PDB file of C-alpha atoms in Angstrom:
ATOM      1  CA  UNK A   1       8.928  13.037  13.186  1.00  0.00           C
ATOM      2  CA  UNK A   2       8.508   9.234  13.310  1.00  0.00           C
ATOM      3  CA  UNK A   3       7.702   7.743   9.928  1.00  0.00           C
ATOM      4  CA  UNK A   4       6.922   4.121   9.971  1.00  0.00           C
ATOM      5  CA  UNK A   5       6.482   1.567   6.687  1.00  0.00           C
ATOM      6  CA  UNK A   6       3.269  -0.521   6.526  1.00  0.00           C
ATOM      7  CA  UNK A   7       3.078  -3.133   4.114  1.00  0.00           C
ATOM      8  CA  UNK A   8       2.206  -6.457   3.660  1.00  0.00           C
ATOM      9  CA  UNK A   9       0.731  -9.216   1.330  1.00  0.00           C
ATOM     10  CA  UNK A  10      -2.346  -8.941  -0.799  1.00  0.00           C
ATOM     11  CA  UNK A  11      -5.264  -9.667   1.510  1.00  0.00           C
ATOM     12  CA  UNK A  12      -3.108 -10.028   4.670  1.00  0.00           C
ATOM     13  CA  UNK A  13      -4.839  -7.434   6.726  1.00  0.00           C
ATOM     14  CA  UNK A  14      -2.828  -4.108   5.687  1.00  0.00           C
ATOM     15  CA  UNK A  15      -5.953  -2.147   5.248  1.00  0.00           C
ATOM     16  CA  UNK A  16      -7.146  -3.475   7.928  1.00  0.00           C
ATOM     17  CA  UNK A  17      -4.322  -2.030  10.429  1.00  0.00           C
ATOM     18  CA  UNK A  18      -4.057   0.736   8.571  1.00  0.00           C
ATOM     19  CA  UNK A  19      -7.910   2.058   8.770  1.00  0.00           C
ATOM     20  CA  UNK A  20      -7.317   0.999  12.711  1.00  0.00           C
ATOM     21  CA  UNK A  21      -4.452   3.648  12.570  1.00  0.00           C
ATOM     22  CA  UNK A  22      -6.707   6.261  11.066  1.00  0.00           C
ATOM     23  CA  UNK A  23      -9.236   5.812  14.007  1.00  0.00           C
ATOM     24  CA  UNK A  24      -6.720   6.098  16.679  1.00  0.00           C
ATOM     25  CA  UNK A  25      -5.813   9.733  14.802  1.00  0.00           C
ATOM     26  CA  UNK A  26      -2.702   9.033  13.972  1.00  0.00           C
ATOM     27  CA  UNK A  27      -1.853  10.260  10.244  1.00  0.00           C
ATOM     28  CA  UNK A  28      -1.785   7.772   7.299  1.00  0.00           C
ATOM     29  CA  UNK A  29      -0.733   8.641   3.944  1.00  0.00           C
ATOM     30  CA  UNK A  30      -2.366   5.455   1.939  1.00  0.00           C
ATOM     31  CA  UNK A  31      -0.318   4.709  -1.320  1.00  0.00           C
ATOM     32  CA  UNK A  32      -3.284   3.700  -3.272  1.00  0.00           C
ATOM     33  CA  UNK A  33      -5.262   6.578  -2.394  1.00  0.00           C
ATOM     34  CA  UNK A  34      -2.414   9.123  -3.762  1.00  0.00           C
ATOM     35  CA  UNK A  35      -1.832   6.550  -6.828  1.00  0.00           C
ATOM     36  CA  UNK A  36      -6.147   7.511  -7.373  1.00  0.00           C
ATOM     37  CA  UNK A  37      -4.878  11.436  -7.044  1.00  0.00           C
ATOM     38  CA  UNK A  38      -2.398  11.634  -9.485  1.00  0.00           C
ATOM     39  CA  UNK A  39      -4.790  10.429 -12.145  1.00  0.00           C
ATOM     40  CA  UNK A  40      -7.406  12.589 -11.925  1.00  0.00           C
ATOM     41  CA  UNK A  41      -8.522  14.125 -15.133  1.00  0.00           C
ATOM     42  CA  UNK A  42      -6.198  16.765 -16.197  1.00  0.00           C
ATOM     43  CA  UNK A  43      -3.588  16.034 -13.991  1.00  0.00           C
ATOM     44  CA  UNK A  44       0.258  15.252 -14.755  1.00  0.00           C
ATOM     45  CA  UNK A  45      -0.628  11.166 -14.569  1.00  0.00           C
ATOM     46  CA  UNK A  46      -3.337  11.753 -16.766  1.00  0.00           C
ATOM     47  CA  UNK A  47      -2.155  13.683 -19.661  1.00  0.00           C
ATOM     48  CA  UNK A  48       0.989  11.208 -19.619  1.00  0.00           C
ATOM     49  CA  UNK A  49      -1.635   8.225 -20.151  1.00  0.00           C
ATOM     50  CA  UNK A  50      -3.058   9.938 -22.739  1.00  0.00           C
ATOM     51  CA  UNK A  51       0.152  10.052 -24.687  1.00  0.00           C
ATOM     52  CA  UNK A  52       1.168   6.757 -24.049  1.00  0.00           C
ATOM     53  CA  UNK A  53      -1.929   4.692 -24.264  1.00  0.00           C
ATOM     54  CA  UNK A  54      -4.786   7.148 -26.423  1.00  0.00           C
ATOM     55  CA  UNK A  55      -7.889   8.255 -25.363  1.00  0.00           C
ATOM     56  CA  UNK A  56      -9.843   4.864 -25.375  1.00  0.00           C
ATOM     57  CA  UNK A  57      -8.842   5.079 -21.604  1.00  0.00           C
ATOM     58  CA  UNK A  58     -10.539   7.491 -20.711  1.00  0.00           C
ATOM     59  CA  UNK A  59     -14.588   8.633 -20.300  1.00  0.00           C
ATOM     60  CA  UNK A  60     -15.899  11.464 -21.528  1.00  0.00           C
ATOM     61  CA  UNK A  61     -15.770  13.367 -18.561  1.00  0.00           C
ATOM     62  CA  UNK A  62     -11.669  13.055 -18.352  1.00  0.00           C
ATOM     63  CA  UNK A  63     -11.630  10.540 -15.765  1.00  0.00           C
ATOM     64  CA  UNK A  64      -9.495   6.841 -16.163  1.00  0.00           C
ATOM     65  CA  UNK A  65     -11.312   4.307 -17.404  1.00  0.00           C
ATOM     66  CA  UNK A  66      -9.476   1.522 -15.222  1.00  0.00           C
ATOM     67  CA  UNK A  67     -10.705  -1.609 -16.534  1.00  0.00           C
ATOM     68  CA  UNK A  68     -10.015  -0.441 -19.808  1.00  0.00           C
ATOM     69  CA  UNK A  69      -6.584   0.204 -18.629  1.00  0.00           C
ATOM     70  CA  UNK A  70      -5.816  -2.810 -16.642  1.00  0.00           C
ATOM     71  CA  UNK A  71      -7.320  -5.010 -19.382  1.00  0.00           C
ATOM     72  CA  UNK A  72      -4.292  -3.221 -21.687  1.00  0.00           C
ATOM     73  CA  UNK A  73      -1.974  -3.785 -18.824  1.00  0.00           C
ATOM     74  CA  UNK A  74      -2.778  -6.741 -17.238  1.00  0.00           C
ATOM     75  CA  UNK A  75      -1.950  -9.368 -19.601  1.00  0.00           C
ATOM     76  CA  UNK A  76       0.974  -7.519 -21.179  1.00  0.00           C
ATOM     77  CA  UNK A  77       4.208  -6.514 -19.044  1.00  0.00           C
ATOM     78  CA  UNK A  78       5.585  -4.080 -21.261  1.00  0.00           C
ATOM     79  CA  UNK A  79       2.464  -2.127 -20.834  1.00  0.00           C
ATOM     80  CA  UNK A  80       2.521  -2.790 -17.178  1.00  0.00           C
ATOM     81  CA  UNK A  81       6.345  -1.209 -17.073  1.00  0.00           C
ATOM     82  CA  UNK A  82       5.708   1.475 -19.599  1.00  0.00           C
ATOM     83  CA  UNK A  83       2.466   2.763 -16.793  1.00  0.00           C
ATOM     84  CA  UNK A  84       4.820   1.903 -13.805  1.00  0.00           C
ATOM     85  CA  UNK A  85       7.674   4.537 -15.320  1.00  0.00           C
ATOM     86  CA  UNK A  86       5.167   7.327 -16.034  1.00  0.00           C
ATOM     87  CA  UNK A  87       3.564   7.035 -12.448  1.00  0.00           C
ATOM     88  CA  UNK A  88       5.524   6.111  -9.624  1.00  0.00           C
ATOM     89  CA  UNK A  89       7.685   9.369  -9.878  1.00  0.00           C
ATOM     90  CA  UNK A  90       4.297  11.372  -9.901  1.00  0.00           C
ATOM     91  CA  UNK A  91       3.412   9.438  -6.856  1.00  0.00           C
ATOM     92  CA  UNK A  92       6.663   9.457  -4.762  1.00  0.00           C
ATOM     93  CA  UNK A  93       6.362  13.430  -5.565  1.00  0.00           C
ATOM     94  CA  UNK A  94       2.938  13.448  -3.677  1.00  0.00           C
ATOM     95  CA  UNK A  95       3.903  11.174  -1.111  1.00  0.00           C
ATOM     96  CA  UNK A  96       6.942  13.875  -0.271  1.00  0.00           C
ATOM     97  CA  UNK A  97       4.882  16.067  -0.205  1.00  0.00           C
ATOM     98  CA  UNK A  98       2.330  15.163   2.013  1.00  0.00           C
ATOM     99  CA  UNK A  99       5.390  14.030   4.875  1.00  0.00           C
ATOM    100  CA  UNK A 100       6.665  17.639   4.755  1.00  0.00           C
ATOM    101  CA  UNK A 101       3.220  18.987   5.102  1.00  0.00           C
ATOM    102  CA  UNK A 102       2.724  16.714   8.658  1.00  0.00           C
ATOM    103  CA  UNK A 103       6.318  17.841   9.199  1.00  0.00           C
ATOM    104  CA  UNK A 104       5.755  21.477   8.913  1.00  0.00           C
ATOM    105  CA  UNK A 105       2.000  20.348  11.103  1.00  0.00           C
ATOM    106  CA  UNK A 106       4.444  19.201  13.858  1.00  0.00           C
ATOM    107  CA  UNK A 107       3.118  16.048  14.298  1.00  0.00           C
ATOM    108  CA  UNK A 108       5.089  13.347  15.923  1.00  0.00           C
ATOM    109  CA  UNK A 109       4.548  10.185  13.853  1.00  0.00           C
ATOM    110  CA  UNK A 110       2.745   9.350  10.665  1.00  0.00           C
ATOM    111  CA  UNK A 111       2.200   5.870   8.321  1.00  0.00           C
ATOM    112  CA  UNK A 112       2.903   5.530   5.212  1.00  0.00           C
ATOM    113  CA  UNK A 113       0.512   2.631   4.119  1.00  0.00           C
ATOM    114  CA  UNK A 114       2.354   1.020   0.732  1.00  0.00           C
ATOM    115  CA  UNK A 115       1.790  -2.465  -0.764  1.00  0.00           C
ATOM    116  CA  UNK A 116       4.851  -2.497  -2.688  1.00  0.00           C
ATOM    117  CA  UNK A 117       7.359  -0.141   0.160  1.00  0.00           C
ATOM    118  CA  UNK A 118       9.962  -2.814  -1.033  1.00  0.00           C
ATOM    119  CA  UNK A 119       9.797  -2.954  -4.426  1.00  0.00           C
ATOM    120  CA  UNK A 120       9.955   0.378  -5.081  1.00  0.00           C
ATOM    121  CA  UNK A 121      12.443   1.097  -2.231  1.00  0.00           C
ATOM    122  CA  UNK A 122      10.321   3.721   0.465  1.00  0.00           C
ATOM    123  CA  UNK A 123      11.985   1.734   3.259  1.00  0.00           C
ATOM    124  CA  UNK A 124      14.671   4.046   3.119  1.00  0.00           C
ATOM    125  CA  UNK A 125      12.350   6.876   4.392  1.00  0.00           C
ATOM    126  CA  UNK A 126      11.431   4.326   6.986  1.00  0.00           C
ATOM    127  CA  UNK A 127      12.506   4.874  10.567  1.00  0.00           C
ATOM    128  CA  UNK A 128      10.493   0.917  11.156  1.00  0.00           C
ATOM    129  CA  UNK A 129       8.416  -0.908   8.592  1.00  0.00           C
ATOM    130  CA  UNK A 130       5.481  -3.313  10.063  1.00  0.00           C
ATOM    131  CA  UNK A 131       4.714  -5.823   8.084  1.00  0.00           C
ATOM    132  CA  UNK A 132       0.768  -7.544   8.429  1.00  0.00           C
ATOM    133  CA  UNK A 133       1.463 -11.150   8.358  1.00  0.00           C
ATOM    134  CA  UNK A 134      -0.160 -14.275   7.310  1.00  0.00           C
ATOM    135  CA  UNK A 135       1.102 -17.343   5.469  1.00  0.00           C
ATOM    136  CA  UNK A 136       1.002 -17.768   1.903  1.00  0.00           C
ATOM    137  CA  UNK A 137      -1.612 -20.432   2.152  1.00  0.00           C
ATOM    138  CA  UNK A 138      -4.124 -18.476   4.159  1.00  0.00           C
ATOM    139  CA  UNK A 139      -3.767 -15.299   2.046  1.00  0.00           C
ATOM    140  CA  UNK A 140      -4.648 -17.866  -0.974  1.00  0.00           C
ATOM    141  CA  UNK A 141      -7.743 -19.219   0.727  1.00  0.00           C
ATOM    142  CA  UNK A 142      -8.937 -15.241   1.970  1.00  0.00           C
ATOM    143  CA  UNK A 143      -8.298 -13.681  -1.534  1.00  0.00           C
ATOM    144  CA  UNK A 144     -10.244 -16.606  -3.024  1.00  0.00           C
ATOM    145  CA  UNK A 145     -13.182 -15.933  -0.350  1.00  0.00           C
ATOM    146  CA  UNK A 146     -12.691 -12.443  -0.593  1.00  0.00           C
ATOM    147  CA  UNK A 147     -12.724 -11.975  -4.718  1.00  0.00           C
ATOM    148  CA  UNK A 148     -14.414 -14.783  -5.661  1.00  0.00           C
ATOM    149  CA  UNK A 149     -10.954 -15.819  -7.333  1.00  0.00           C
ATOM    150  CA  UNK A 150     -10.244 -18.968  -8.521  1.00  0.00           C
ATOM    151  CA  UNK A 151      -7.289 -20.762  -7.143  1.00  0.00           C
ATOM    152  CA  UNK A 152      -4.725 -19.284 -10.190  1.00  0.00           C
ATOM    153  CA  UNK A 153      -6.048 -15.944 -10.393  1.00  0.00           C
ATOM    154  CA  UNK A 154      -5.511 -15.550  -6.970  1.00  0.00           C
ATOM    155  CA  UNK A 155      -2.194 -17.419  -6.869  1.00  0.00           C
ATOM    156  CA  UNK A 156      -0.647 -14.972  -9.999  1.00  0.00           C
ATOM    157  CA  UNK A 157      -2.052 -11.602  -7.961  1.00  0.00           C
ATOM    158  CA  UNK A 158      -0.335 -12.900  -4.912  1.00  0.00           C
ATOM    159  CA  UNK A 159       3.086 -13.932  -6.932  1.00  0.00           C
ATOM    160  CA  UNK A 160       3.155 -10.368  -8.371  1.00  0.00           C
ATOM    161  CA  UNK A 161       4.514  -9.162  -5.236  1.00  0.00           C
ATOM    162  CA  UNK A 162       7.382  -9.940  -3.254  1.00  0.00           C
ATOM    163  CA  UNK A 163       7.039 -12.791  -1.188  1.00  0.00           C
ATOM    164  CA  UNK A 164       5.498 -12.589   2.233  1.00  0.00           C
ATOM    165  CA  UNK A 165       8.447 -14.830   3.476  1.00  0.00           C
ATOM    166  CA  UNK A 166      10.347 -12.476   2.036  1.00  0.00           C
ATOM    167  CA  UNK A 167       8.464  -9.177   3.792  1.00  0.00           C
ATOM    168  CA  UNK A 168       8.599 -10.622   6.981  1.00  0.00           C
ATOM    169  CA  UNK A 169      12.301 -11.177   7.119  1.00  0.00           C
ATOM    170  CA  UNK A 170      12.771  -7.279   6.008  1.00  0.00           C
ATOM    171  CA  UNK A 171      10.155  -6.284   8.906  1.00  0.00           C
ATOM    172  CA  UNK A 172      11.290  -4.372  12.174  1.00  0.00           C
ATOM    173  CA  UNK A 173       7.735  -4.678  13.651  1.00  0.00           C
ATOM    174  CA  UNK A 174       5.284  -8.033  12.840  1.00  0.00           C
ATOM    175  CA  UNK A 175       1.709  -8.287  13.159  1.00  0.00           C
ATOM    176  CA  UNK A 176       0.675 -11.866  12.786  1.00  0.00           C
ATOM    177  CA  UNK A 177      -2.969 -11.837  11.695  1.00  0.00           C
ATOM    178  CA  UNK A 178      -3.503 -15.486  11.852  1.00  0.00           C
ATOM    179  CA  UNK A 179      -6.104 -15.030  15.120  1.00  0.00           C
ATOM    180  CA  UNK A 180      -8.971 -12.504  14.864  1.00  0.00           C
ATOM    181  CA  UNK A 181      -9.269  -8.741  14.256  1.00  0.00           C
ATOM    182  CA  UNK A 182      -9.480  -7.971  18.492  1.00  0.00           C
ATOM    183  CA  UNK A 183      -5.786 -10.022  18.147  1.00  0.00           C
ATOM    184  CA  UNK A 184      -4.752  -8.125  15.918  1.00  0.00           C
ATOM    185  CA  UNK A 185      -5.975  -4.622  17.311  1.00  0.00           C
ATOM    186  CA  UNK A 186      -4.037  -5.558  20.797  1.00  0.00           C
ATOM    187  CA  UNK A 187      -1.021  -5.833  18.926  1.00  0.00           C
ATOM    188  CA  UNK A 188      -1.329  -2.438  17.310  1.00  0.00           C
ATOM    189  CA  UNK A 189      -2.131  -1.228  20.518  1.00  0.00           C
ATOM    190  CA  UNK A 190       0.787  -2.752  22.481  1.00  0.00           C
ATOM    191  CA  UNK A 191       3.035  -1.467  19.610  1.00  0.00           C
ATOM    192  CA  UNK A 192       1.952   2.290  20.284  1.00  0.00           C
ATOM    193  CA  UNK A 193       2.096   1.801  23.808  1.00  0.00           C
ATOM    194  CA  UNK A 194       6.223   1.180  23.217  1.00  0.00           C
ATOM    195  CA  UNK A 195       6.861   3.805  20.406  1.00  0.00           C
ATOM    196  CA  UNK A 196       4.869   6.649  22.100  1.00  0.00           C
ATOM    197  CA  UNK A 197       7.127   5.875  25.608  1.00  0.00           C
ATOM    198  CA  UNK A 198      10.290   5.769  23.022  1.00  0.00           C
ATOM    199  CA  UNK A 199       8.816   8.958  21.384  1.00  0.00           C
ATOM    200  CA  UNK A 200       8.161  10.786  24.581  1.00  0.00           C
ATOM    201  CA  UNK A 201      11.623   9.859  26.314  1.00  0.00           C
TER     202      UNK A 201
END
């Protein structure tokens, strides 16, 4: 089985190629969506929040209160760090988890759809990582548009992450999302058309 990275920076278009992905049926596990799962009330992620940051985050009914949490984490690193420790093994569990259950499905390639594959090193379960390009000063003017940033909110969320530059010089595939969505689709398209005849051969 084929697994392929796909990452890219904050408002870039990631989503965008990954939801395209999901409609061609080809199987995405989605980072943020498993990072939701593993905080669910009473789970592992959740009773280790608890511990570490009280009960203040949470409602009632068990479930994450996130803008308490991100205000808590946000503005303070070692809170930030102290979250990252107690999640991201509960999450690269999951994620394991979920590529031996395609494995076991027999299917012949999946996507694992992760902001940070990078930083927190999944490109070494990576047969190719696509990165969804754009340059840093469109991504600036979209995330503005987008979230109704201003100029430094959006700048510090974008220089949280490892540099596009950077991304795109650790890619093996490139989607340049400078042109429209149809652009973009065509190159997803002519991509598949190449790995299915390398899959099938």
């Amino acid at each position: 089985m084929k697994i392929v990275g796909l990452t890219g920076g904050i408002s870039s278009g990631k989503s965008t190629v990954s939801s395209y992905f999901r409609q061609l049926k080809i199987p995405v596990i989605d980072a943020d969506e498993v990072a939701r799962k593993v905080v669910e009330p009473n789970s592992q992620g959740a009773i280790e929040i608890r511990k570490a940051f009280g009960s203040d985050v949470f409602e009632e009914d068990g479930s994450l209160n996130r803008q308490k949490l991100g205000a808590l984490i946000f503005s303070n690193a070692e809170n930030r760090q102290k979250l990252d420790d107690l999640l991201q093994p509960l999450i690269k569990i999951m994620i394991l988890d979920e590529i031996e259950e395609y494995r076991q499905k027999g299917e012949t390639m999946i996507v694992l759809d992760l902001p940070l594959l990078f930083e927190k090193h999944y490109e070494e379960l990576c047969e190719e990582i696509i990165v969804v390009y754009i340059p840093k000063e469109l991504q600036l003017e979209r995330l503005m548009k987008r979230n109704q940033y201003t100029k430094q909110e959006a700048l510090s969320r974008i220089d949280s992450q490892l540099s596009i530059e950077e991304k795109r010089k650790r890619a093996t595939v490139l989607f340049d999302n400078q042109g429209t969505i149809q652009q973009l689709y065509q190159q997803v398209e002519q991509w598949l058309v190449e790995t299915k005849n390398d899959i099938l051969q």
